[in-house]
Short mmCIF file of C-alpha atoms and ligand atoms in Angstrom, two decimals:
data_model
loop_
_atom_site.label_atom_id
_atom_site.label_comp_id
_atom_site.label_asym_id
_atom_site.label_seq_id
_atom_site.Cartn_x
_atom_site.Cartn_y
_atom_site.Cartn_z
CA MET A 1 82.52 38.37 -47.32
CA MET A 2 81.16 39.38 -50.61
CA ILE A 3 77.90 39.66 -52.43
CA ARG A 4 77.38 37.91 -55.72
CA LYS A 5 74.86 39.27 -58.31
CA ASN A 6 73.16 37.03 -60.82
CA ALA A 7 70.30 37.48 -63.25
CA PHE A 8 66.90 36.32 -62.16
CA GLY A 9 65.01 36.70 -65.42
CA GLU A 10 64.90 40.46 -65.99
CA TYR A 11 65.53 41.07 -62.29
CA ASP A 12 68.69 40.39 -60.09
CA ILE A 13 69.36 37.91 -57.40
CA TYR A 14 71.94 38.87 -54.73
CA THR A 15 73.63 36.21 -52.68
CA ILE A 16 75.34 37.13 -49.39
CA GLU A 17 77.39 34.10 -48.32
CA ASN A 18 79.36 33.83 -45.00
CA ALA A 19 82.54 31.95 -44.11
CA SER A 20 80.64 28.69 -43.29
CA GLY A 21 78.94 28.65 -46.71
CA ALA A 22 75.59 29.71 -45.26
CA HIS A 23 73.92 32.22 -47.40
CA VAL A 24 70.83 34.32 -48.04
CA ARG A 25 69.37 35.28 -51.48
CA ILE A 26 67.47 38.46 -52.05
CA LEU A 27 65.68 39.56 -55.24
CA SER A 28 65.48 43.02 -56.73
CA LEU A 29 61.90 41.94 -57.42
CA GLY A 30 60.03 43.13 -54.41
CA ALA A 31 63.20 43.09 -52.34
CA THR A 32 62.12 39.54 -51.60
CA VAL A 33 64.02 37.06 -49.38
CA GLN A 34 64.20 34.11 -51.64
CA SER A 35 66.19 31.77 -49.52
CA ILE A 36 67.98 31.58 -46.11
CA THR A 37 70.33 28.59 -46.08
CA VAL A 38 71.86 27.97 -42.62
CA PRO A 39 73.82 25.16 -40.78
CA ASN A 40 71.81 22.19 -39.31
CA LYS A 41 72.75 19.77 -36.55
CA MET A 42 73.74 17.02 -39.14
CA GLY A 43 76.47 19.25 -40.29
CA GLY A 44 74.77 20.23 -43.54
CA LEU A 45 72.88 23.24 -44.65
CA THR A 46 69.09 23.77 -44.70
CA ASP A 47 67.03 26.40 -46.65
CA VAL A 48 64.51 27.50 -44.01
CA VAL A 49 62.08 29.74 -46.00
CA LEU A 50 59.60 28.97 -48.69
CA GLY A 51 59.92 30.58 -52.08
CA TYR A 52 60.00 30.18 -55.82
CA ASP A 53 62.49 29.60 -58.49
CA THR A 54 61.30 32.12 -61.29
CA PRO A 55 60.11 35.69 -61.40
CA GLU A 56 56.92 34.61 -63.02
CA GLU A 57 55.92 32.61 -59.93
CA TYR A 58 56.71 35.61 -57.73
CA LEU A 59 54.63 37.88 -59.91
CA ARG A 60 51.67 35.49 -59.70
CA ASN A 61 52.20 34.85 -55.96
CA ASP A 62 49.41 35.99 -53.76
CA GLY A 63 50.93 34.54 -50.62
CA TYR A 64 53.74 37.18 -50.17
CA PHE A 65 56.46 34.51 -49.93
CA GLY A 66 59.53 36.23 -48.47
CA ALA A 67 58.12 39.64 -49.56
CA PHE A 68 58.99 43.05 -48.42
CA VAL A 69 55.53 44.40 -47.39
CA GLY A 70 54.50 48.02 -47.47
CA ARG A 71 53.22 50.69 -47.33
CA TYR A 72 51.18 49.16 -44.60
CA ALA A 73 51.70 45.58 -43.60
CA ASN A 74 48.45 43.85 -42.53
CA ARG A 75 45.00 45.33 -42.65
CA ILE A 76 43.43 48.81 -42.60
CA ALA A 77 39.66 48.61 -42.09
CA ASN A 78 37.39 49.98 -44.89
CA ALA A 79 40.47 50.87 -46.86
CA SER A 80 40.46 54.36 -45.47
CA PHE A 81 41.79 56.54 -42.70
CA THR A 82 41.59 60.28 -41.68
CA LEU A 83 44.86 62.23 -41.38
CA GLY A 84 45.18 65.97 -40.85
CA GLY A 85 41.36 66.36 -41.20
CA ARG A 86 41.38 64.74 -44.64
CA LYS A 87 39.96 61.34 -45.44
CA TYR A 88 42.19 59.05 -47.53
CA LYS A 89 40.77 56.32 -49.64
CA LEU A 90 43.15 53.35 -50.22
CA THR A 91 43.13 50.42 -52.66
CA ALA A 92 40.71 47.73 -51.24
CA ASN A 93 42.17 44.39 -52.02
CA GLU A 94 40.56 42.09 -49.50
CA GLY A 95 36.87 42.81 -49.61
CA LYS A 96 36.32 46.39 -48.47
CA ASN A 97 39.71 46.37 -46.55
CA THR A 98 43.22 46.91 -47.46
CA LEU A 99 45.75 44.12 -46.97
CA HIS A 100 49.53 44.68 -47.06
CA GLY A 101 49.17 48.17 -48.53
CA GLY A 102 46.92 47.29 -51.53
CA VAL A 103 48.68 46.70 -54.69
CA GLY A 104 51.66 47.39 -52.48
CA LEU A 105 55.42 47.17 -53.06
CA SER A 106 55.97 43.43 -52.98
CA LYS A 107 56.01 43.04 -56.77
CA ARG A 108 57.81 46.26 -57.64
CA SER A 109 61.38 46.46 -58.85
CA PHE A 110 63.81 47.73 -56.25
CA GLU A 111 67.09 49.36 -57.25
CA LEU A 112 70.49 48.58 -55.96
CA ILE A 113 71.80 51.28 -53.72
CA SER A 114 74.92 49.49 -52.41
CA ALA A 115 76.32 46.04 -52.05
CA GLU A 116 79.50 45.93 -49.81
CA ASP A 117 81.05 43.14 -47.73
CA ASN A 118 77.94 41.39 -46.14
CA ARG A 119 75.49 44.30 -46.49
CA LEU A 120 72.95 44.83 -49.32
CA THR A 121 70.84 47.96 -49.62
CA LEU A 122 67.93 48.10 -52.03
CA GLY A 123 65.69 51.13 -52.43
CA ILE A 124 62.43 52.33 -53.97
CA THR A 125 60.52 55.60 -54.16
CA ASP A 126 56.76 55.35 -53.95
CA PRO A 127 54.92 58.39 -55.34
CA ASP A 128 52.40 60.53 -53.53
CA GLY A 129 49.03 58.90 -53.71
CA SER A 130 50.29 55.36 -54.50
CA ASP A 131 47.48 53.04 -53.35
CA GLY A 132 45.79 56.24 -51.88
CA PHE A 133 48.50 56.90 -49.35
CA PRO A 134 49.73 60.44 -48.86
CA GLY A 135 53.34 61.39 -49.30
CA ARG A 136 56.12 60.54 -51.70
CA VAL A 137 58.00 57.98 -49.62
CA SER A 138 61.77 57.02 -50.28
CA ILE A 139 62.40 53.71 -48.78
CA ARG A 140 65.68 51.78 -48.18
CA VAL A 141 65.96 48.27 -47.01
CA THR A 142 69.27 46.74 -45.83
CA TYR A 143 70.01 43.04 -45.49
CA THR A 144 73.09 42.14 -43.46
CA PHE A 145 74.09 38.52 -43.01
CA SER A 146 76.93 37.77 -40.63
CA ASP A 147 79.43 34.90 -40.05
CA ASP A 148 77.31 33.86 -37.02
CA ASN A 149 74.21 33.37 -39.21
CA GLU A 150 72.32 36.44 -38.21
CA LEU A 151 70.24 38.17 -40.83
CA VAL A 152 69.31 41.73 -39.98
CA ILE A 153 66.81 43.66 -41.89
CA CYS A 154 66.80 47.38 -41.44
CA TYR A 155 64.03 49.56 -42.93
CA GLU A 156 64.58 53.31 -43.43
CA ALA A 157 62.18 55.74 -44.98
CA VAL A 158 61.38 59.41 -45.34
CA SER A 159 58.19 61.03 -46.57
CA ASP A 160 57.42 64.52 -48.05
CA ALA A 161 54.08 64.63 -46.23
CA ASP A 162 52.51 63.00 -43.11
CA THR A 163 51.67 59.48 -43.73
CA TYR A 164 51.33 56.03 -42.17
CA LEU A 165 54.04 53.49 -42.70
CA ASN A 166 54.37 49.80 -41.41
CA LEU A 167 57.08 47.82 -43.20
CA THR A 168 57.81 44.13 -42.63
CA ASN A 169 59.15 40.93 -44.24
CA HIS A 170 56.69 38.12 -44.90
CA SER A 171 59.07 35.09 -44.83
CA TYR A 172 57.47 31.71 -44.37
CA PHE A 173 59.76 29.70 -41.98
CA ASN A 174 60.19 25.94 -42.00
CA LEU A 175 63.31 25.09 -39.95
CA SER A 176 63.37 21.44 -41.00
CA GLY A 177 63.43 22.46 -44.66
CA ARG A 178 60.77 19.86 -45.52
CA ASP A 179 57.32 18.51 -44.68
CA ASP A 180 55.44 20.58 -42.16
CA ILE A 181 55.97 22.69 -39.07
CA LEU A 182 53.80 20.73 -36.73
CA GLY A 183 56.71 19.40 -34.81
CA HIS A 184 58.32 22.78 -34.37
CA GLU A 185 58.46 24.52 -31.08
CA LEU A 186 57.45 28.17 -30.66
CA MET A 187 57.69 30.92 -28.16
CA ILE A 188 56.19 34.37 -28.50
CA ASN A 189 57.05 36.94 -25.92
CA ALA A 190 53.48 38.41 -25.69
CA ASP A 191 51.21 38.54 -22.58
CA SER A 192 48.36 39.71 -24.93
CA TYR A 193 46.99 39.46 -28.45
CA LEU A 194 44.41 41.20 -30.62
CA PRO A 195 41.15 39.45 -31.13
CA VAL A 196 39.76 40.02 -34.63
CA ASP A 197 36.34 40.14 -36.30
CA GLY A 198 35.26 37.96 -39.24
CA GLU A 199 37.36 40.00 -41.61
CA LEU A 200 40.47 39.71 -39.48
CA ILE A 201 40.25 43.39 -38.31
CA PRO A 202 41.12 43.87 -34.71
CA THR A 203 38.11 44.47 -32.53
CA GLY A 204 40.11 47.03 -30.41
CA GLU A 205 40.26 44.64 -27.45
CA VAL A 206 43.74 43.68 -26.22
CA ARG A 207 43.19 40.41 -24.59
CA ALA A 208 45.48 38.47 -22.20
CA VAL A 209 46.95 35.18 -23.62
CA GLU A 210 46.69 33.45 -20.18
CA GLY A 211 44.61 30.29 -20.33
CA THR A 212 44.09 30.49 -24.14
CA ASP A 213 45.46 28.75 -27.18
CA PHE A 214 47.48 32.11 -27.82
CA ASP A 215 49.80 31.59 -24.83
CA PHE A 216 53.26 30.91 -26.32
CA ARG A 217 55.05 32.52 -23.48
CA THR A 218 57.03 29.33 -22.93
CA MET A 219 58.28 27.23 -25.84
CA ARG A 220 55.50 24.80 -26.98
CA GLU A 221 54.78 22.62 -29.96
CA VAL A 222 52.97 24.19 -32.89
CA LYS A 223 49.74 22.23 -33.15
CA ASN A 224 47.50 21.87 -36.22
CA GLY A 225 45.59 25.07 -35.68
CA PHE A 226 44.82 28.33 -37.45
CA TYR A 227 46.64 31.44 -36.31
CA ASP A 228 46.46 34.74 -38.03
CA HIS A 229 46.73 37.16 -35.11
CA CYS A 230 48.80 40.10 -33.92
CA PHE A 231 50.58 39.47 -30.59
CA VAL A 232 51.59 42.45 -28.39
CA LEU A 233 55.26 42.13 -27.65
CA CYS A 234 56.26 42.55 -23.91
CA GLY A 235 60.09 41.93 -24.04
CA THR A 236 62.93 40.58 -26.04
CA PRO A 237 63.45 38.31 -27.83
CA CYS A 238 60.27 38.68 -29.77
CA ALA A 239 60.07 35.00 -30.64
CA ARG A 240 61.90 31.66 -30.91
CA LEU A 241 61.20 28.83 -33.24
CA TYR A 242 62.88 25.49 -33.04
CA SER A 243 62.88 22.32 -35.26
CA PRO A 244 64.05 19.24 -33.20
CA GLU A 245 64.55 17.46 -36.55
CA SER A 246 67.23 19.91 -37.90
CA GLY A 247 68.32 21.39 -34.61
CA ILE A 248 67.94 24.88 -36.05
CA MET A 249 66.74 27.48 -33.67
CA LEU A 250 65.54 30.85 -34.93
CA THR A 251 65.59 33.85 -32.49
CA VAL A 252 63.84 36.95 -33.66
CA GLU A 253 64.49 40.34 -32.19
CA THR A 254 62.70 43.54 -33.11
CA ASP A 255 62.04 47.12 -32.19
CA MET A 256 58.38 46.88 -33.47
CA PRO A 257 55.70 46.69 -30.84
CA ALA A 258 53.93 43.58 -32.25
CA VAL A 259 54.25 40.31 -34.31
CA GLN A 260 51.66 38.79 -36.57
CA PHE A 261 51.81 34.99 -36.12
CA TYR A 262 50.28 33.45 -39.34
CA ALA A 263 50.04 29.58 -39.55
CA GLY A 264 47.80 26.94 -41.03
CA GLY A 265 46.91 29.57 -43.50
CA ALA A 266 44.85 29.71 -46.67
CA THR A 267 47.76 29.68 -49.09
CA GLY A 268 46.35 26.48 -50.50
CA VAL A 269 48.59 23.81 -52.11
CA ARG A 270 51.25 25.14 -54.55
CA LEU A 271 54.46 24.02 -55.96
CA GLY A 272 57.57 25.91 -54.78
CA LYS A 273 61.40 26.01 -55.01
CA SER A 274 62.97 22.86 -56.46
CA GLY A 275 59.66 21.02 -56.88
CA ALA A 276 58.63 21.36 -53.25
CA VAL A 277 54.86 20.95 -52.65
CA TYR A 278 53.64 23.53 -50.10
CA GLY A 279 50.40 22.92 -48.12
CA LYS A 280 48.39 24.22 -45.24
CA ASN A 281 51.09 23.61 -42.51
CA SER A 282 54.30 23.83 -44.55
CA ALA A 283 55.49 26.97 -42.76
CA LEU A 284 54.69 29.84 -40.48
CA CYS A 285 55.16 33.60 -40.57
CA LEU A 286 56.32 35.87 -37.79
CA GLU A 287 55.77 39.42 -39.22
CA THR A 288 57.12 42.09 -36.94
CA GLN A 289 55.02 45.24 -37.22
CA TYR A 290 52.77 47.98 -35.84
CA TYR A 291 49.31 46.73 -34.94
CA PRO A 292 46.91 46.09 -37.78
CA ASP A 293 44.41 49.04 -38.48
CA SER A 294 46.50 51.45 -36.19
CA PRO A 295 45.61 54.48 -38.39
CA ASN A 296 42.02 54.09 -37.37
CA ARG A 297 42.85 53.19 -33.77
CA PRO A 298 44.20 56.09 -31.65
CA ASP A 299 44.62 53.79 -28.69
CA PHE A 300 47.11 51.57 -30.55
CA PRO A 301 50.85 52.51 -30.92
CA SER A 302 51.08 55.14 -33.69
CA SER A 303 52.45 54.19 -37.05
CA LEU A 304 52.39 57.90 -38.15
CA LEU A 305 55.45 59.08 -40.17
CA ARG A 306 55.72 62.87 -40.01
CA LYS A 307 56.88 64.79 -43.05
CA GLY A 308 60.68 64.91 -43.14
CA GLU A 309 61.08 62.54 -40.14
CA ARG A 310 63.19 59.40 -40.46
CA TYR A 311 61.45 56.07 -40.27
CA ILE A 312 63.86 53.34 -38.99
CA SER A 313 63.25 49.91 -37.77
CA LYS A 314 65.25 46.81 -37.38
CA THR A 315 64.46 43.09 -37.04
CA ARG A 316 67.05 40.41 -36.44
CA TYR A 317 66.77 36.74 -37.39
CA ARG A 318 69.45 34.60 -35.57
CA PHE A 319 69.97 31.03 -36.69
CA SER A 320 71.82 28.70 -34.33
CA VAL A 321 72.15 24.91 -33.87
CA GLU A 322 70.90 23.63 -30.34
C1 BGC B 401 47.97 37.84 -43.17
C2 BGC B 401 47.09 36.69 -43.71
C3 BGC B 401 47.18 36.63 -45.11
C4 BGC B 401 48.64 36.36 -45.50
C5 BGC B 401 48.96 36.38 -46.93
C6 BGC B 401 49.38 37.50 -43.58
O1 BGC B 401 50.20 38.56 -43.07
O2 BGC B 401 47.83 38.02 -41.79
O3 BGC B 401 45.77 36.89 -43.30
O4 BGC B 401 46.43 35.55 -45.70
O5 BGC B 401 49.47 37.43 -44.92
O6 BGC B 401 48.46 37.53 -47.64
#
């Protein structure tokens, strides 16, 4: 396999294509996943993620389409936390809270570290104090796409001071490649989820999914509902998503403790790739991550990255036809 590099305005777009012609496209702009095009049951290929055709749209984009999200995916209450006895004030970009790190990394330019065979590594160094976070953090993200249609995203980082770090990818999946995801079937391997307050900040309670609309332990249809919640993972795989229309099954595996299931969201109506019109139920996100607001919740799994320690995390997205 080999990786092709093309211009994407003043940025680059990298294509990793496998033996069957399936491919993923990654942008240097925000290390964004621009497309994932995989085999369907009709013998063709389907692009299963939302995205845009131009850098301008990505730069305007407030929906984090396919974005690499950091330094802290999801929310931090009151845009602040205390670490080592010192209070850190972050960028508040959603009311008084921080969402996806504040200004974040999603619209920054990543540099090419290496592109070999089927493996692309991009990197960025975020200065000390960026968005208010302590530590100069060097981040590398590696995308590997295999002949059996598995995309692996590996996040690595090191900081020169203690800090919090929570990196994810914010792809919006639609496995039929068109219309909406209401006929899709979903499984999330979670016995519990985190209830939230009116600002989508976890209340601190970890509630059982049993008997609630949050019970996705066995595959079931995604109904027309609003989901924007963190599910606490209790096994592997993390999740499965299936489109009966295309026959494409996505299986997600991760070493993260949780996944944010976001659907029926407030992205509004917008125009996307190749003239597609995206609306309320066009796609759903499965964002593997630490729990939201964990810097302020000592009882949640810790997202603390100690000075000089290596942050490493992997999420696998396997696409098959069933
Ligand atoms: C959040 C949503 C938010 C969306 C786009 C998701 O990760 O959970 O609340 O609207 O990202 O920013």
